[in-house]
mmCIF file of C-alpha atoms in Angstrom:
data_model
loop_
_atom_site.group_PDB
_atom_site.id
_atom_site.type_symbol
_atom_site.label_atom_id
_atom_site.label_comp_id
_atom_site.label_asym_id
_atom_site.label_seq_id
_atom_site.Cartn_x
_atom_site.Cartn_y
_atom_site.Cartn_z
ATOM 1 C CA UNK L 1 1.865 21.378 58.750
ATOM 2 C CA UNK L 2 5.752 21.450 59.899
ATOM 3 C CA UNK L 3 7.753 23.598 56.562
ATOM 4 C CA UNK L 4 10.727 25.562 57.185
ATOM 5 C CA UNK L 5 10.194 29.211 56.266
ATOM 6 C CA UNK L 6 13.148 31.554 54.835
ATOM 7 C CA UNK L 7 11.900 35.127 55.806
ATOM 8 C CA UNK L 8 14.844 36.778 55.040
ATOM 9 C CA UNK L 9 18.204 35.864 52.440
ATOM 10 C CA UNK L 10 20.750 35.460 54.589
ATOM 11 C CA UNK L 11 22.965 32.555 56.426
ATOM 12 C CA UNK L 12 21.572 29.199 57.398
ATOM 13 C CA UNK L 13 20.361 30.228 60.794
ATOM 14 C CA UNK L 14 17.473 32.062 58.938
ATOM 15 C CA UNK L 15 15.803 28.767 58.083
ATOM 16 C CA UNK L 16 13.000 28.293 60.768
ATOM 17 C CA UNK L 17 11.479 25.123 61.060
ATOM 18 C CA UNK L 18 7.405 26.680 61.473
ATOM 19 C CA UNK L 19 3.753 25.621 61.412
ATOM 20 C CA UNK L 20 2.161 26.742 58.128
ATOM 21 C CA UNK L 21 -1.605 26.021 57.008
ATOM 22 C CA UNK L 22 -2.197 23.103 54.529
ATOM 23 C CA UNK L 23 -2.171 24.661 51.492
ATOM 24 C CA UNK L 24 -5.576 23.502 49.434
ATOM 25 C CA UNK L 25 -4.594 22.857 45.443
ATOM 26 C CA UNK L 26 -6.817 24.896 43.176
ATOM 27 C CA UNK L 27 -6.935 24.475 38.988
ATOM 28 C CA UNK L 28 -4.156 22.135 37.501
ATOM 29 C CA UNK L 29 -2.614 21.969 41.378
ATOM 30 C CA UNK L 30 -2.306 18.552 43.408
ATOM 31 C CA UNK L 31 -1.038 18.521 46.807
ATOM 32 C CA UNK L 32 1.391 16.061 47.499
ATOM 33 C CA UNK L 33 2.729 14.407 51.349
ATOM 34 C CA UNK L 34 5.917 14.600 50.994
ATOM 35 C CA UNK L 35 8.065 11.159 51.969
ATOM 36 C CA UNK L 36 11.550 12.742 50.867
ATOM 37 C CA UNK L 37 12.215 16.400 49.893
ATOM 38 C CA UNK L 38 15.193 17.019 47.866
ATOM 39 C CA UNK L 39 18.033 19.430 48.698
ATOM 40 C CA UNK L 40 20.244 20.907 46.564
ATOM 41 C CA UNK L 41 22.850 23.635 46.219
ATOM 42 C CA UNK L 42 21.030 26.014 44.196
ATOM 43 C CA UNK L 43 18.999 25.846 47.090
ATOM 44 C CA UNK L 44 21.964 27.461 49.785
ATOM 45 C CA UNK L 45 22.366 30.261 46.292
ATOM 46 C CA UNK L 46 18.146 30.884 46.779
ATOM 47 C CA UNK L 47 18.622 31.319 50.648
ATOM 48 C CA UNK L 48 21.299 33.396 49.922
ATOM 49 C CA UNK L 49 19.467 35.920 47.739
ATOM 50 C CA UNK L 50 22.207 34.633 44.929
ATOM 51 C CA UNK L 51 19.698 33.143 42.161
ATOM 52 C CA UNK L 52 18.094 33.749 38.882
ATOM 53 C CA UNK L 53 14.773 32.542 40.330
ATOM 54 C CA UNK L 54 13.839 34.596 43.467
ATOM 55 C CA UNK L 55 10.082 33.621 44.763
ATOM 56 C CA UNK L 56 9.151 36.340 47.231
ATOM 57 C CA UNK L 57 9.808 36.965 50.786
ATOM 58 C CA UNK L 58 8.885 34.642 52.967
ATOM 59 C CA UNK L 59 8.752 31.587 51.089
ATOM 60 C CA UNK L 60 9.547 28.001 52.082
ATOM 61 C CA UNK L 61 12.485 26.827 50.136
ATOM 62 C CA UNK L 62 12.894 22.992 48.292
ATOM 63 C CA UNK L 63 12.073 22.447 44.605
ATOM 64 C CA UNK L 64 12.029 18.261 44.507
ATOM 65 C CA UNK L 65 9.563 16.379 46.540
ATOM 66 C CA UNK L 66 8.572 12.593 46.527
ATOM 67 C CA UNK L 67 5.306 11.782 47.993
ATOM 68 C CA UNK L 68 1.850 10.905 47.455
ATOM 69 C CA UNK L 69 -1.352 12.741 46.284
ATOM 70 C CA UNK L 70 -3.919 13.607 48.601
ATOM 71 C CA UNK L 71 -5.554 16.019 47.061
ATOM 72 C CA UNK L 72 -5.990 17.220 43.473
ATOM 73 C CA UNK L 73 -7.414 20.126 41.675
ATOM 74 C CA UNK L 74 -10.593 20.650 39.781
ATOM 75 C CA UNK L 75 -9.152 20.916 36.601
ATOM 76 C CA UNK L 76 -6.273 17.930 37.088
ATOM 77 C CA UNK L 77 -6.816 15.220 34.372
ATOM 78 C CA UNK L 78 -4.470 12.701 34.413
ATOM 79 C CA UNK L 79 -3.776 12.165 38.193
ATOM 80 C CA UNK L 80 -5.305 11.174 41.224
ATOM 81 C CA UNK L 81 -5.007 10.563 45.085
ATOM 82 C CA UNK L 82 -2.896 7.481 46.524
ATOM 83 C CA UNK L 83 -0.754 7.765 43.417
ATOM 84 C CA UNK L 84 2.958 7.386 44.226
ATOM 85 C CA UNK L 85 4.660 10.467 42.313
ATOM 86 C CA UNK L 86 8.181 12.922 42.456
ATOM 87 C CA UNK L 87 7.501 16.953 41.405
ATOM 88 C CA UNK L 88 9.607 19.410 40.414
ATOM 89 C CA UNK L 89 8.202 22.752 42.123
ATOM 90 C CA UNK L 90 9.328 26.157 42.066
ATOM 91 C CA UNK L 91 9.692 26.285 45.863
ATOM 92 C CA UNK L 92 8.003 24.752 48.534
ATOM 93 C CA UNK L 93 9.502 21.296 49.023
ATOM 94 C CA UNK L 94 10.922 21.507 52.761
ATOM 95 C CA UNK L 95 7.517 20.390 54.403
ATOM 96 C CA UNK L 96 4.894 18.091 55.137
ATOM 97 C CA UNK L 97 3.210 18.786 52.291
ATOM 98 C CA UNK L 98 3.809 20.512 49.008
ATOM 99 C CA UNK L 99 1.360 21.811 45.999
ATOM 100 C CA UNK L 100 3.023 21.364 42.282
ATOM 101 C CA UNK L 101 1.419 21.903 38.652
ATOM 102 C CA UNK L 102 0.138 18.552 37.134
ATOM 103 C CA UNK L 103 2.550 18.964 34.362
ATOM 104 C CA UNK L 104 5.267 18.981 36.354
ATOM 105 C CA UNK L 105 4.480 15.699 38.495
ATOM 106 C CA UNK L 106 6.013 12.092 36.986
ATOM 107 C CA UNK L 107 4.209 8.722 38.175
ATOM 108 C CA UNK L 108 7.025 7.222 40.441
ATOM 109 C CA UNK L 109 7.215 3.506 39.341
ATOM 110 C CA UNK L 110 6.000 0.613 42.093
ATOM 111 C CA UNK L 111 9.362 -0.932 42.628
ATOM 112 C CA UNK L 112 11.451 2.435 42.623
ATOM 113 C CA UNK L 113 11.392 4.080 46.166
ATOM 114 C CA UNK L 114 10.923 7.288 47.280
ATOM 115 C CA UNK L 115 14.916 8.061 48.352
ATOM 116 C CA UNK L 116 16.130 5.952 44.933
ATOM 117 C CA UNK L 117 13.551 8.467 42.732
ATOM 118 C CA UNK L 118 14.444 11.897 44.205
ATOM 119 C CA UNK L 119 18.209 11.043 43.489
ATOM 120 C CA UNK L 120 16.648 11.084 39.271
ATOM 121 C CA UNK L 121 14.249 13.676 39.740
ATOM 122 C CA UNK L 122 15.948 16.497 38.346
ATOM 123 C CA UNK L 123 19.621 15.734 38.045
ATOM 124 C CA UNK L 124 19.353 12.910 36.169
ATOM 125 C CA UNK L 125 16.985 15.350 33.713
ATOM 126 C CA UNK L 126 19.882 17.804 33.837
ATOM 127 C CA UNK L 127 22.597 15.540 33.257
ATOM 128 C CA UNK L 128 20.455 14.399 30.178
ATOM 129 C CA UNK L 129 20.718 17.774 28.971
ATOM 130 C CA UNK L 130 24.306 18.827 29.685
ATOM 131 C CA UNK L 131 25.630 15.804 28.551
ATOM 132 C CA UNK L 132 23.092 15.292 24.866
ATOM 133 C CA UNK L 133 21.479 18.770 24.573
ATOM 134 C CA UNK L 134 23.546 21.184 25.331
ATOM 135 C CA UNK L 135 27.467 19.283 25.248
ATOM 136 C CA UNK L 136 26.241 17.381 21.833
ATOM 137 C CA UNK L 137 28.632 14.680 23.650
ATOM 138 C CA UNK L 138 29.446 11.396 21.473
ATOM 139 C CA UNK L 139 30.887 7.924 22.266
ATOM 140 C CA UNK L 140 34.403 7.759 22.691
ATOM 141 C CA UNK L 141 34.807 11.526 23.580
ATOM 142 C CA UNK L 142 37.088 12.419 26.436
ATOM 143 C CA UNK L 143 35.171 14.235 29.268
ATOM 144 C CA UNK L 144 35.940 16.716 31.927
ATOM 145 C CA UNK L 145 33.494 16.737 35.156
ATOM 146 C CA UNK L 146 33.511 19.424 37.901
ATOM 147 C CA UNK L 147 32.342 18.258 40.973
ATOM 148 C CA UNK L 148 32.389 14.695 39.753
ATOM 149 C CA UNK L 149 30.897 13.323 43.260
ATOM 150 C CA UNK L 150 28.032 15.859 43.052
ATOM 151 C CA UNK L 151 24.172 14.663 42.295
ATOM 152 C CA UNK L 152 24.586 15.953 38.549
ATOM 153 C CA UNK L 153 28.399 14.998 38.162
ATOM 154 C CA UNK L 154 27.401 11.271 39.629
ATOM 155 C CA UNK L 155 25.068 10.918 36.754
ATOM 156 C CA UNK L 156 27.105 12.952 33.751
ATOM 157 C CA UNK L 157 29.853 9.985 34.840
ATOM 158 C CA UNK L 158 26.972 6.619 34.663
ATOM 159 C CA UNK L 159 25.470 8.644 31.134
ATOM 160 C CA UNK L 160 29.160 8.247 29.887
ATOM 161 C CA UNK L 161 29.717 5.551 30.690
ATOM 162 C CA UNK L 162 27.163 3.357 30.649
ATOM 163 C CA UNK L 163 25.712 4.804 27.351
ATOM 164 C CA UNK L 164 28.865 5.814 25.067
ATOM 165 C CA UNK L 165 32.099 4.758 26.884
ATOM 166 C CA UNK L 166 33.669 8.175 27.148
ATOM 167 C CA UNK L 167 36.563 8.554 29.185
ATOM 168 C CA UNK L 168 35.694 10.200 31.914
ATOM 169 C CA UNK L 169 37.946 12.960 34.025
ATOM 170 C CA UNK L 170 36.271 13.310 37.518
ATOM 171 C CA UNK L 171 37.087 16.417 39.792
ATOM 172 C CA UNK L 172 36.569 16.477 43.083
ATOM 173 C CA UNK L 173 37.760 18.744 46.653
ATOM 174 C CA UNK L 174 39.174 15.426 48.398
ATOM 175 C CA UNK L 175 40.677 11.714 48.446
ATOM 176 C CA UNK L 176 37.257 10.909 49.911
ATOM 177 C CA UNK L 177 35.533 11.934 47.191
ATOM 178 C CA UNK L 178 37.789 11.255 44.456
ATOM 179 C CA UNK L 179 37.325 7.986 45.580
ATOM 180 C CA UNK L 180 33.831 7.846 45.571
ATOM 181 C CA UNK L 181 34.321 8.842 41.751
ATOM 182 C CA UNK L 182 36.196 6.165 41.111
ATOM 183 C CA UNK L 183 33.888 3.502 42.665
ATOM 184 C CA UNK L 184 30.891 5.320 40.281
ATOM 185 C CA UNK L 185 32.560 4.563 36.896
ATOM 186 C CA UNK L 186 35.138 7.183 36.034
ATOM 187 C CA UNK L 187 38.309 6.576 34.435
ATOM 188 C CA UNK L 188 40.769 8.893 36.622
ATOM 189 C CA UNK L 189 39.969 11.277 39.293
ATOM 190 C CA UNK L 190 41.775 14.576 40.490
ATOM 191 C CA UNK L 191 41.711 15.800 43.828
ATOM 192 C CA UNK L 192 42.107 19.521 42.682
ATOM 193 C CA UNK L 193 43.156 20.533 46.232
ATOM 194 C CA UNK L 194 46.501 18.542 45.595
ATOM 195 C CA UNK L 195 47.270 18.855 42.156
ATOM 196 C CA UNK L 196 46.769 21.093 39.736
ATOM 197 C CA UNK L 197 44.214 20.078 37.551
ATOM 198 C CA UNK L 198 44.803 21.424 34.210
ATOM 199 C CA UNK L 199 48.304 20.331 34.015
ATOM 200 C CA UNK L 200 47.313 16.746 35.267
ATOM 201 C CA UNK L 201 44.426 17.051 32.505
ATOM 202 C CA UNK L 202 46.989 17.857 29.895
ATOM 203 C CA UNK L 203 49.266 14.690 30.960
ATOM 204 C CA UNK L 204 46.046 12.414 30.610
ATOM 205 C CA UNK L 205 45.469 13.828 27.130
ATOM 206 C CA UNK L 206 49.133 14.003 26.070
ATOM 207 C CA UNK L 207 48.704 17.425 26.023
ATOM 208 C CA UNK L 208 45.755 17.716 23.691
ATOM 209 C CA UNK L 209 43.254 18.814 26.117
ATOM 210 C CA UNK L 210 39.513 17.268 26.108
ATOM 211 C CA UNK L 211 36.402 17.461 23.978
ATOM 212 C CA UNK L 212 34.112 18.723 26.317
ATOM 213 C CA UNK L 213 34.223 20.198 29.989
ATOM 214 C CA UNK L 214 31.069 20.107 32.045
ATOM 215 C CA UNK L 215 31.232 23.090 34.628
ATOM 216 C CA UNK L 216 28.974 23.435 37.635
ATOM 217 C CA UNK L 217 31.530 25.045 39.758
ATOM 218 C CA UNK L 218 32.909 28.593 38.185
ATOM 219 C CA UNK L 219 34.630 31.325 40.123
ATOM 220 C CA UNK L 220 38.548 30.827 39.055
ATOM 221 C CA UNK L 221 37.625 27.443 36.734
ATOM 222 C CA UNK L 222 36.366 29.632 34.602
ATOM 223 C CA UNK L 223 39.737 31.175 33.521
ATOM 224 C CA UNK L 224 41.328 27.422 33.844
ATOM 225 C CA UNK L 225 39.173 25.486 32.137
ATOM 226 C CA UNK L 226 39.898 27.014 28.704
ATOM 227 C CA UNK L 227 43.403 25.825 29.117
ATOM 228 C CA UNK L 228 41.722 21.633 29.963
ATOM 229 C CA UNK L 229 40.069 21.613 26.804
ATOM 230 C CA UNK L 230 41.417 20.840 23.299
ATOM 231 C CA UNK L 231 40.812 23.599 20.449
ATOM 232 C CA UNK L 232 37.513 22.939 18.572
ATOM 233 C CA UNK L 233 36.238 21.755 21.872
ATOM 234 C CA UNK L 234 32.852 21.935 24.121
ATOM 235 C CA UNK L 235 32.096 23.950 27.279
ATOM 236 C CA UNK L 236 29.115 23.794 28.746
ATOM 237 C CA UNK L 237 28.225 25.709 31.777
ATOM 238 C CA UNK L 238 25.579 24.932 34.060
ATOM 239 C CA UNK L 239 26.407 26.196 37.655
ATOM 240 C CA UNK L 240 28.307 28.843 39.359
ATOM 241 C CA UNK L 241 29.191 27.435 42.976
ATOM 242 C CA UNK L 242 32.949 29.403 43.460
ATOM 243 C CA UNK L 243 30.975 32.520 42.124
ATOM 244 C CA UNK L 244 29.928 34.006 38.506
ATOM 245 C CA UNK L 245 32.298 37.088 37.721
ATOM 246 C CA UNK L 246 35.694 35.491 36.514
ATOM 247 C CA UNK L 247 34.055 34.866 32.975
ATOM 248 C CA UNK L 248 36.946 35.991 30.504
ATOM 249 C CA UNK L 249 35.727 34.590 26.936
ATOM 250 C CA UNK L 250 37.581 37.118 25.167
ATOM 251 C CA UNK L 251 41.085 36.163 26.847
ATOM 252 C CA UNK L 252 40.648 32.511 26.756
ATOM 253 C CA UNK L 253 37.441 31.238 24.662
ATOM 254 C CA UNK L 254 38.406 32.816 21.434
ATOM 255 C CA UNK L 255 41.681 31.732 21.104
ATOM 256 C CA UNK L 256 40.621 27.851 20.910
ATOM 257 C CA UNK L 257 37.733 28.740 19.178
ATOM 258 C CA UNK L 258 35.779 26.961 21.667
ATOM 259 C CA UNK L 259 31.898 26.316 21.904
ATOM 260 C CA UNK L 260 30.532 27.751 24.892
ATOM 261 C CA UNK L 261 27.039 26.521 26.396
ATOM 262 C CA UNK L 262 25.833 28.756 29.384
ATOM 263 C CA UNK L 263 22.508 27.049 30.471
ATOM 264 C CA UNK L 264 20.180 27.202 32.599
ATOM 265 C CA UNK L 265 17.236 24.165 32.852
ATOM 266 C CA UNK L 266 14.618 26.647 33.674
ATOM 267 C CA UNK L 267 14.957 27.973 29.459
ATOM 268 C CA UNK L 268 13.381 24.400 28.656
ATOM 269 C CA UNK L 269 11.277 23.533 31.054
ATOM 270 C CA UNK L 270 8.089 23.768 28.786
ATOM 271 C CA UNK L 271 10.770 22.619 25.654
ATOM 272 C CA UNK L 272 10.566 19.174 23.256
ATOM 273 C CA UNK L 273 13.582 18.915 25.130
ATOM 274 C CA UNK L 274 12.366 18.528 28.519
ATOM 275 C CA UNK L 275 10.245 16.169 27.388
ATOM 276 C CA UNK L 276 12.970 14.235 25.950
ATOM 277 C CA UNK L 277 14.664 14.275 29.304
ATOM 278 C CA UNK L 278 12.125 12.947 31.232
ATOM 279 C CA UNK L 279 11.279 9.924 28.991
ATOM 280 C CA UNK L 280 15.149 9.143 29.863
ATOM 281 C CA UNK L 281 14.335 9.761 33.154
ATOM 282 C CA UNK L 282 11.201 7.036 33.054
ATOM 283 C CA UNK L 283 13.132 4.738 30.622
ATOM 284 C CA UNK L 284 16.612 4.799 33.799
ATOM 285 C CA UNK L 285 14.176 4.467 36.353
ATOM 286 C CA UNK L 286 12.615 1.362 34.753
ATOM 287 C CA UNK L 287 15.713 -0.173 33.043
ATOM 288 C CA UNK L 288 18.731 0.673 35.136
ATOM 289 C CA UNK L 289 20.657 -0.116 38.339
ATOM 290 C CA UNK L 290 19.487 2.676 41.019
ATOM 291 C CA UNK L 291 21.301 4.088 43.921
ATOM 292 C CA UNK L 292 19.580 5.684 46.755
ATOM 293 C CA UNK L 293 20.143 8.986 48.727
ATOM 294 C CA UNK L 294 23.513 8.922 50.248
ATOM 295 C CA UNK L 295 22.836 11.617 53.133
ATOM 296 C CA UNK L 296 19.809 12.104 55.071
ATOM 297 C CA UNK L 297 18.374 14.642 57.367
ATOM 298 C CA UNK L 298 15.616 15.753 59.015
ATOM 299 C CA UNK L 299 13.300 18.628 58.365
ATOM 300 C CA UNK L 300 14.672 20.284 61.795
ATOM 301 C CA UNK L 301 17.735 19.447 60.787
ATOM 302 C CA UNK L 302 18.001 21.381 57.520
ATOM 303 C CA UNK L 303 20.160 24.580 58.908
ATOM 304 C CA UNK L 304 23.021 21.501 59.465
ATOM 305 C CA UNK L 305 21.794 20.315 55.989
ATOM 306 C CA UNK L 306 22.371 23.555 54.449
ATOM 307 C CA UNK L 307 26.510 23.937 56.390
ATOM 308 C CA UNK L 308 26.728 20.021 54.997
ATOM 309 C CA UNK L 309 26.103 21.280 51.299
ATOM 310 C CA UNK L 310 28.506 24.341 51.175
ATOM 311 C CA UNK L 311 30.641 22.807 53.125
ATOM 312 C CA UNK L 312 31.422 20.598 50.437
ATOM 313 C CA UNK L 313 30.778 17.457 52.724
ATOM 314 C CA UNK L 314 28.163 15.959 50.346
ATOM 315 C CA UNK L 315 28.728 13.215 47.588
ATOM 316 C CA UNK L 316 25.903 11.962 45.685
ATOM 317 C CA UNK L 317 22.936 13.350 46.956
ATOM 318 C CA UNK L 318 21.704 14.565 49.964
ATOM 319 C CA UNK L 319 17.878 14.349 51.066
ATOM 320 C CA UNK L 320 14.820 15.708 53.920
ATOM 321 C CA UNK L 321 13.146 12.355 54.947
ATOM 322 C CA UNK L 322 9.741 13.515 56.687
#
């Protein structure tokens, strides 16, 4: 089968589209041929070597697929081949075909494609749990998003407001983008480049700050955002893009008395919670208005994929189509 193969961390370049054995499923396995492969930007942070969860050396990178079963393993219960389906794997994703754990397949529904369901997969799981779980947010709440034109930022800003009618503060690295926010629901959005973004935060708020800030970016937000968000309020952490060392709590937590949420979805994977998330997931999928991937590539394309993502280039989310 074609994969790409990362044999050592490193820039792009190191992705190498190769030809890798068909992997056979074994236990609670199913192998799955993959119609659209996710890609994401914890993905660039695995290449790089910059990620809580490593796999080994080589490995072929990807952790959301969107296929169909062909083959399943002697101890899988619930599924079967020809079954339409979307996984969440631990690696593996950029190729033809991909093995995951039953328990961590969902049964894509017949009218939903495969590019509208891998836009859900796991960011819509993650929003889920940023925005209920972990940011306790409630209706009427005024909301700070980083990288509001971002898979996960996309769907914090349709949760808000679709669900609760927050107000909804969308950042984002250009007009283009900001844009883009706009068009997906939110009530103002900052090109951060251009203005300064706590300040313009503060004028929004008449100077009271917001409830919550939802943070996938870091590096220097992390001693700004302290400043965006009202005393007594939420910060919830899920994502260090700009980099991970600028966290000050001491110097700028403490004296708003703010609740801080560093998370991480791989802590409830196997959680009450998860399961929570997905049955959102299944009840959007079913109930809601769906977009589809906004960016496509293909799988010998996925060095250019990789530049696209950091970047900053992509809004919404960005896909392999095999």
């Amino acid at each position: 089968m074609r994969a790409v193969q990362l044999d050592q961390f490193g820039p792009a370049e190191n992705l190498k589209l190769v030809d890798l054995p068909i992997l056979e499923p074994i236990g609670d396995e199913v192998r799955i041929k993959v119609e659209v492969a996710g890609i994401v930007f914890a993905d660039t942070q695995m290449r790089r070597g910059d990620y809580i969860h490593l796999p080994p050396l080589p490995f072929v990178p990807g952790r959301e697929v969107s296929g169909t079963i062909e083959k399943v393993g002697a101890k899988v219960k619930h599924l079967q081949p020809g079954e339409r389906v979307m996984a969440f794997i631990p690696k593996g994703g950029y190729a033809e075909y991909a093995l995951a754990k039953e328990d961590a397949v969902v049964i894509l529904p017949d009218h939903v494609k495969h590019s509208q369901g891998i836009v859900y997969l796991i960011n819509l799981r993650i929003a889920y749990l940023n925005y209920y779980t972990f940011g306790k947010t409630q209706p009427n709440e005024t909301i700070l998003i980083h990288a509001g034109a971002g898979g996960i930022g996309t769907l914090i800003t349709q949760i808000a407001k679709r669900h609760a009618d927050n107000t909804v503060i969308a950042l984002s690295s250009s007009d283009e983008k900001a844009a883009y926010c706009k068009g997906n629901g939110a009530d103002y959005c900052i090109n951060y480049r251009k203005t300064d973004y706590v300040q313009e935060v503060l004028r929004i708020t008449d100077g009271e700050g917001v409830d919550i800030s939802f943070n996938s970016v870091g590096g220097p937000t992390f001693r700004t955002d302290p400043l965006a968000i009202r005393p007594l309020g939420r910060w919830v952490i899920y994502g260090y893009a700009a980099g991970k060392d600028l966290l000050e709590p001491y110097e700028t937590i403490m004296p708003k008395s703010l609740t801080l949420s560093i998370n991480s979805v791989y802590t409830v994977l196997n959680r009450e919670e998860f399961r929570q998330a997905t049955d959102f997931l299944m009840e959007w999928l079913q109930n809601e208005k769906l977009d589809s991937v906004s960016k496509t590539f293909k799988l010998e394309e996925i060095v250019k994929a990789h530049h696209w993502i950091e970047n900053q280039r992509s809004v919404g989310k960005i896909a392999i189509v095999l």
